[in-house]
Short mmCIF file of N, CA and C in Angstrom, two decimals:
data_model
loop_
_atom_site.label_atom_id
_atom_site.label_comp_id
_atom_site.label_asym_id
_atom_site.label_seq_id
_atom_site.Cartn_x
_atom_site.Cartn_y
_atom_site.Cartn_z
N UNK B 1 -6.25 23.69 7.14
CA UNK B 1 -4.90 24.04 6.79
C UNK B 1 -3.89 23.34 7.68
N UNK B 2 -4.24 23.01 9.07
CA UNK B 2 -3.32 22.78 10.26
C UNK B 2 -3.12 21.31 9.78
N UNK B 3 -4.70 20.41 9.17
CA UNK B 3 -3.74 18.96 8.62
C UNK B 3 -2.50 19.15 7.71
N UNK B 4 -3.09 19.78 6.38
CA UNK B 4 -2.16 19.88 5.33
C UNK B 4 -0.64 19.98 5.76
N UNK B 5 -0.56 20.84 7.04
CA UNK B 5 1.10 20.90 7.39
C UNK B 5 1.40 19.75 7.79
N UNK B 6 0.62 19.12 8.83
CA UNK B 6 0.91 18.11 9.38
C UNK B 6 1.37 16.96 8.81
N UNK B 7 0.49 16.59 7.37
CA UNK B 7 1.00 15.72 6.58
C UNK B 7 2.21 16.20 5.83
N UNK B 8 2.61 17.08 5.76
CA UNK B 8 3.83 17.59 4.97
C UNK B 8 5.21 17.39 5.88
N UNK B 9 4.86 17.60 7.39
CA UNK B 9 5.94 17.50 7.99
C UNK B 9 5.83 16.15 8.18
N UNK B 10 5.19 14.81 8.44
CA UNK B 10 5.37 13.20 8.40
C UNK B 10 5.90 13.10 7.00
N UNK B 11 5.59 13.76 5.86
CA UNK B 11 6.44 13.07 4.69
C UNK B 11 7.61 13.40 4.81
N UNK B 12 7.99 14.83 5.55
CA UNK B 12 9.43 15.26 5.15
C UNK B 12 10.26 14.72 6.28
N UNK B 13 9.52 13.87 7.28
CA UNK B 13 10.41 13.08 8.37
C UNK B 13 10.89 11.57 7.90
N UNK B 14 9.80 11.06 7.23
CA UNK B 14 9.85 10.02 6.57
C UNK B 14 11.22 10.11 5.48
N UNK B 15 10.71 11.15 4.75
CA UNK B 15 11.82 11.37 3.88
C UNK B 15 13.41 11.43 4.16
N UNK B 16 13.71 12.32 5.28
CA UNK B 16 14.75 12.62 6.02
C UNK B 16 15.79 11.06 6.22
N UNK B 17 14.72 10.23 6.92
CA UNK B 17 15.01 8.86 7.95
C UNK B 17 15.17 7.76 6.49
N UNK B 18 14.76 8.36 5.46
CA UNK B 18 14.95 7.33 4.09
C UNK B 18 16.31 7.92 3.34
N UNK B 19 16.77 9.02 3.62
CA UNK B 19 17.82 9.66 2.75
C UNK B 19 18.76 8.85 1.81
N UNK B 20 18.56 7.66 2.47
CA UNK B 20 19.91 7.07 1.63
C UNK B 20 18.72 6.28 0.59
N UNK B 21 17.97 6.20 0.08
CA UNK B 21 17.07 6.52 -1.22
C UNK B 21 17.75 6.93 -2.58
N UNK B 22 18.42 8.17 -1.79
CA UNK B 22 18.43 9.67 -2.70
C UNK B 22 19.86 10.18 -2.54
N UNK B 23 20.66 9.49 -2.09
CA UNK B 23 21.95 9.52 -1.37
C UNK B 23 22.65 10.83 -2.32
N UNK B 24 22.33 11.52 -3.37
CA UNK B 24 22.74 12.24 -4.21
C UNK B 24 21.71 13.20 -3.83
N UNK B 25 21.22 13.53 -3.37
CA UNK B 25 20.46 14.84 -2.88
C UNK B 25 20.89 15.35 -2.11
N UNK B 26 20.37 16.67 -1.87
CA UNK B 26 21.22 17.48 -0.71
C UNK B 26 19.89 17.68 0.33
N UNK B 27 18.85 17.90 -0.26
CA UNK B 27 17.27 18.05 0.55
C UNK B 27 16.68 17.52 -0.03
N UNK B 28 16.20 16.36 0.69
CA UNK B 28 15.71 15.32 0.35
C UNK B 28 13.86 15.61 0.33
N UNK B 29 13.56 17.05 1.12
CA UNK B 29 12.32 17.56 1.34
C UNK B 29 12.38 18.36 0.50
N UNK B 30 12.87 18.43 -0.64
CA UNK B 30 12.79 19.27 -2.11
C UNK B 30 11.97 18.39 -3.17
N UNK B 31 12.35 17.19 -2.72
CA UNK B 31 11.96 16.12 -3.93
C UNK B 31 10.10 16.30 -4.29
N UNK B 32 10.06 16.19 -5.52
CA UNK B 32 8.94 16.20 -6.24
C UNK B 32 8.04 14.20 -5.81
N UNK B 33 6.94 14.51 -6.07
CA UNK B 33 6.64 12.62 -6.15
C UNK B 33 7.18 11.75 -7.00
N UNK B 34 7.42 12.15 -8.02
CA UNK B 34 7.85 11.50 -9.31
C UNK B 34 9.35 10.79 -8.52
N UNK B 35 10.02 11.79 -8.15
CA UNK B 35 11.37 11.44 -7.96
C UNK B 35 11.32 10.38 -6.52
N UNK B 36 10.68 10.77 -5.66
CA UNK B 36 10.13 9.79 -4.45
C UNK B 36 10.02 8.48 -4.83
N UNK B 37 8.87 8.28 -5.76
CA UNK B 37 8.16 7.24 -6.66
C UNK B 37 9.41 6.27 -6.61
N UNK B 38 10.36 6.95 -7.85
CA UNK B 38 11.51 6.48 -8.32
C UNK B 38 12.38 6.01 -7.69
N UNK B 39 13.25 6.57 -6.51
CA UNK B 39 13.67 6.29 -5.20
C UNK B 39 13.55 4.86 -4.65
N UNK B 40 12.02 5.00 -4.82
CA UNK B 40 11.74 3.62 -3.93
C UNK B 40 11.46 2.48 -4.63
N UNK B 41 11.13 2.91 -5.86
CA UNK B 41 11.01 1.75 -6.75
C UNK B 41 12.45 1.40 -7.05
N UNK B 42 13.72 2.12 -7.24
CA UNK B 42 14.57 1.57 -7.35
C UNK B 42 15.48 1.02 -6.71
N UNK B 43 15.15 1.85 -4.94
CA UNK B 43 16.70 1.14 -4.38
C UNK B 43 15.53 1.23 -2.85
N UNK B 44 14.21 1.26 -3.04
CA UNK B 44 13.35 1.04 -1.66
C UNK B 44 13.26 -0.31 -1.35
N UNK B 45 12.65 -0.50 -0.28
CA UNK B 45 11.95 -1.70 -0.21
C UNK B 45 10.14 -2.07 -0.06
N UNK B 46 9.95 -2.83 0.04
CA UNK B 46 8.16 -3.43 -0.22
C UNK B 46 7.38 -2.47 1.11
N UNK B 47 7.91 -2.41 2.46
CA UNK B 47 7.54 -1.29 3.34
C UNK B 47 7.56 0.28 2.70
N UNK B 48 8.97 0.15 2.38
CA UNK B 48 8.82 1.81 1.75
C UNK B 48 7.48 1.97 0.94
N UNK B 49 7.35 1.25 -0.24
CA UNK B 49 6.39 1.10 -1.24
C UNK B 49 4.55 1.29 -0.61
N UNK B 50 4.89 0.59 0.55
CA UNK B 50 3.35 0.62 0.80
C UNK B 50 3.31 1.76 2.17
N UNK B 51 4.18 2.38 2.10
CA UNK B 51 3.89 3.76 3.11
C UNK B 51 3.39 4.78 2.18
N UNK B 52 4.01 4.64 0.45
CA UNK B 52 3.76 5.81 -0.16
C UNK B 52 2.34 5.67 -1.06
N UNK B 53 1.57 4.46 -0.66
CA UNK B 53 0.83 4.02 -1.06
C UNK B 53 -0.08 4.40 -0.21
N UNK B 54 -0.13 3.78 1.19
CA UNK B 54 -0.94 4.56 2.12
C UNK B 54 -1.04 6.05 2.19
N UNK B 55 0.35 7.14 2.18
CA UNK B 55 -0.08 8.55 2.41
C UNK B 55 -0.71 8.85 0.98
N UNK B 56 0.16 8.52 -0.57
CA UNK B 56 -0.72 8.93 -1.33
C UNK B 56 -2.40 8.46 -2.08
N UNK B 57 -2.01 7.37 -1.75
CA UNK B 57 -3.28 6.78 -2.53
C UNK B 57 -3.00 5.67 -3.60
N UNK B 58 -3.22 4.94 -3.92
CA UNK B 58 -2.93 3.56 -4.68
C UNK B 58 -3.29 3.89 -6.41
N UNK B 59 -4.53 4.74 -6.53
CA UNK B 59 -4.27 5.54 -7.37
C UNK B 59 -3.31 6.53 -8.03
N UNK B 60 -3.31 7.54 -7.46
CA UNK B 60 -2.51 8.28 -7.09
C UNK B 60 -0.40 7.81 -7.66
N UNK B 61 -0.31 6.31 -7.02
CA UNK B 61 1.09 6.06 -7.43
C UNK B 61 1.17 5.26 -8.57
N UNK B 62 -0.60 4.67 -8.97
CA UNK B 62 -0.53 3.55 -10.15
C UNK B 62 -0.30 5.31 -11.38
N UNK B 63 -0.92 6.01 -11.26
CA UNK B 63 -0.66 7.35 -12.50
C UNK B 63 0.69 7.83 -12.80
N UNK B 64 1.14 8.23 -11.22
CA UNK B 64 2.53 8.55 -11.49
C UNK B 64 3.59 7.20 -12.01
N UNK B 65 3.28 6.13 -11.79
CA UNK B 65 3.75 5.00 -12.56
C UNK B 65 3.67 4.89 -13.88
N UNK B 66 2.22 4.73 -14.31
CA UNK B 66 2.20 4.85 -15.65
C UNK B 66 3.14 6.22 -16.37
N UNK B 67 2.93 7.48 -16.21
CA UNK B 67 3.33 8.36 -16.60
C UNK B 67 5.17 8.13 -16.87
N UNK B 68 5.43 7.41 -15.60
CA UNK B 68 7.42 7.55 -15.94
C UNK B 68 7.39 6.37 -16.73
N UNK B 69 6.68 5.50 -16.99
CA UNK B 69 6.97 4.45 -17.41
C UNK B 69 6.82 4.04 -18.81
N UNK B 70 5.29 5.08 -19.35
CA UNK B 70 4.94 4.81 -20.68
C UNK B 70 4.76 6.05 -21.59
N UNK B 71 4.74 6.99 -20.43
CA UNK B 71 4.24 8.76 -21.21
C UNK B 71 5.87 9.21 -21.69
N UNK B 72 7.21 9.52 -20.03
CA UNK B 72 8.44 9.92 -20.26
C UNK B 72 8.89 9.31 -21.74
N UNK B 73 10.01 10.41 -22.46
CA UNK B 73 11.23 9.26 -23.53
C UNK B 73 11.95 8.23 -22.13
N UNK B 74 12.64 8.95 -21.48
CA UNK B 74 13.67 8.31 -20.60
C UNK B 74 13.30 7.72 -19.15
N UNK B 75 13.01 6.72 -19.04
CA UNK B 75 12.78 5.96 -17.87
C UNK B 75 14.11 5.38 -17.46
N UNK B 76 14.02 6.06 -15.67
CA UNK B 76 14.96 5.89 -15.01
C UNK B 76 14.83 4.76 -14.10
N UNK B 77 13.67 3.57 -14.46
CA UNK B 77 13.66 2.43 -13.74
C UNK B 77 14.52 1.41 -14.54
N UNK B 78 15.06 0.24 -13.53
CA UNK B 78 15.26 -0.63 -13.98
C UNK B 78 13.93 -1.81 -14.41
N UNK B 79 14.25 -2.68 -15.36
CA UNK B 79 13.96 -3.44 -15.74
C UNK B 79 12.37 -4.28 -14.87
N UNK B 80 13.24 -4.86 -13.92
CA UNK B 80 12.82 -5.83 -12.82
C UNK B 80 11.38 -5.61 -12.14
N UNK B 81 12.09 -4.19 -11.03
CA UNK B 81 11.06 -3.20 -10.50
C UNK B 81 9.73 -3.12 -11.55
N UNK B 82 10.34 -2.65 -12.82
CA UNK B 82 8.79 -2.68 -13.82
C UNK B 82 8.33 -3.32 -13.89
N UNK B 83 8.44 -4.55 -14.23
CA UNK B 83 7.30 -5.80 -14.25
C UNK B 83 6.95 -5.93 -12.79
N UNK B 84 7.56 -5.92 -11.57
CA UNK B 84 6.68 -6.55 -10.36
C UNK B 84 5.55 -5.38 -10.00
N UNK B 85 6.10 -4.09 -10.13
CA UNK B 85 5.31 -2.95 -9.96
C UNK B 85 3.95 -2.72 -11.24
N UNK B 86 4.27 -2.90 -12.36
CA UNK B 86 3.10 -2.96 -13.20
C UNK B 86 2.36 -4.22 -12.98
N UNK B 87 2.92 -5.50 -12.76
CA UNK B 87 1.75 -7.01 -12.54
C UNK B 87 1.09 -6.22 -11.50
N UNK B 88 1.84 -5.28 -10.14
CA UNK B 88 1.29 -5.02 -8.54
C UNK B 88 -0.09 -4.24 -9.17
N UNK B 89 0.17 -3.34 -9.78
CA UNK B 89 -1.25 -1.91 -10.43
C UNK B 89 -1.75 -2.27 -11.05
N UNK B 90 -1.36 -3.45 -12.30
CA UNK B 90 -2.35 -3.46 -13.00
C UNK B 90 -3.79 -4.68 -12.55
N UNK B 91 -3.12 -5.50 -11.59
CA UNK B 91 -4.13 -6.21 -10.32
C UNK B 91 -4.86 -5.63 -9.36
N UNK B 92 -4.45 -4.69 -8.61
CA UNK B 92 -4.95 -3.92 -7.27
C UNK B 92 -5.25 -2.48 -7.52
N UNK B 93 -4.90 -1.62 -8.24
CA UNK B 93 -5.22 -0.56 -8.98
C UNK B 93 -6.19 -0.16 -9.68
N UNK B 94 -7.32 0.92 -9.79
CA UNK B 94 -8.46 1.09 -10.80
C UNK B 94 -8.31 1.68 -11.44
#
């Protein structure tokens, strides 16, 4: 149990020190993954990307990718981000 917190409080520090991500949030340690995901795919950078790759799993962000991207009606990515992020998963991803 004592990891589980532990990793919860490095995401929600991480999160904190990224705020301007999410610059329209008020608690930025409210955010769901989906919305994280999104964050960084849209206004992150290639570090951000591979921190959330390391804590979650490469799996893990290729699903929640697919899901906003091909499952949602309304995808809140731009354009761009989609193609470099789908060529990135659909190469290195299982």
């Amino acid at each position: 149990m004592w990891i589980f917190y532990c990793i919860i409080e490095v995401m929600d520090k991480w999160l904190k020190e990224h705020k301007s991500l999410w610059w329209w949030v008020g608690d930025v340690t409210q955010l769901n993954k989906e919305a994280i995901l999104e964050g960084v795919i849209n206004f992150g950078t290639w570090d951000d990307f591979l921190y959330l790759k390391k804590q979650w799993g490469l799996g893990e962000v290729k699903r929640l990718f697919n899901y906003m991207t091909k499952e949602k009606k309304r995808v809140n990515l731009r354009k761009e981000p989609i193609a470099l992020y789908a060529n990135y998963l659909t190469k290195y991803a299982y």
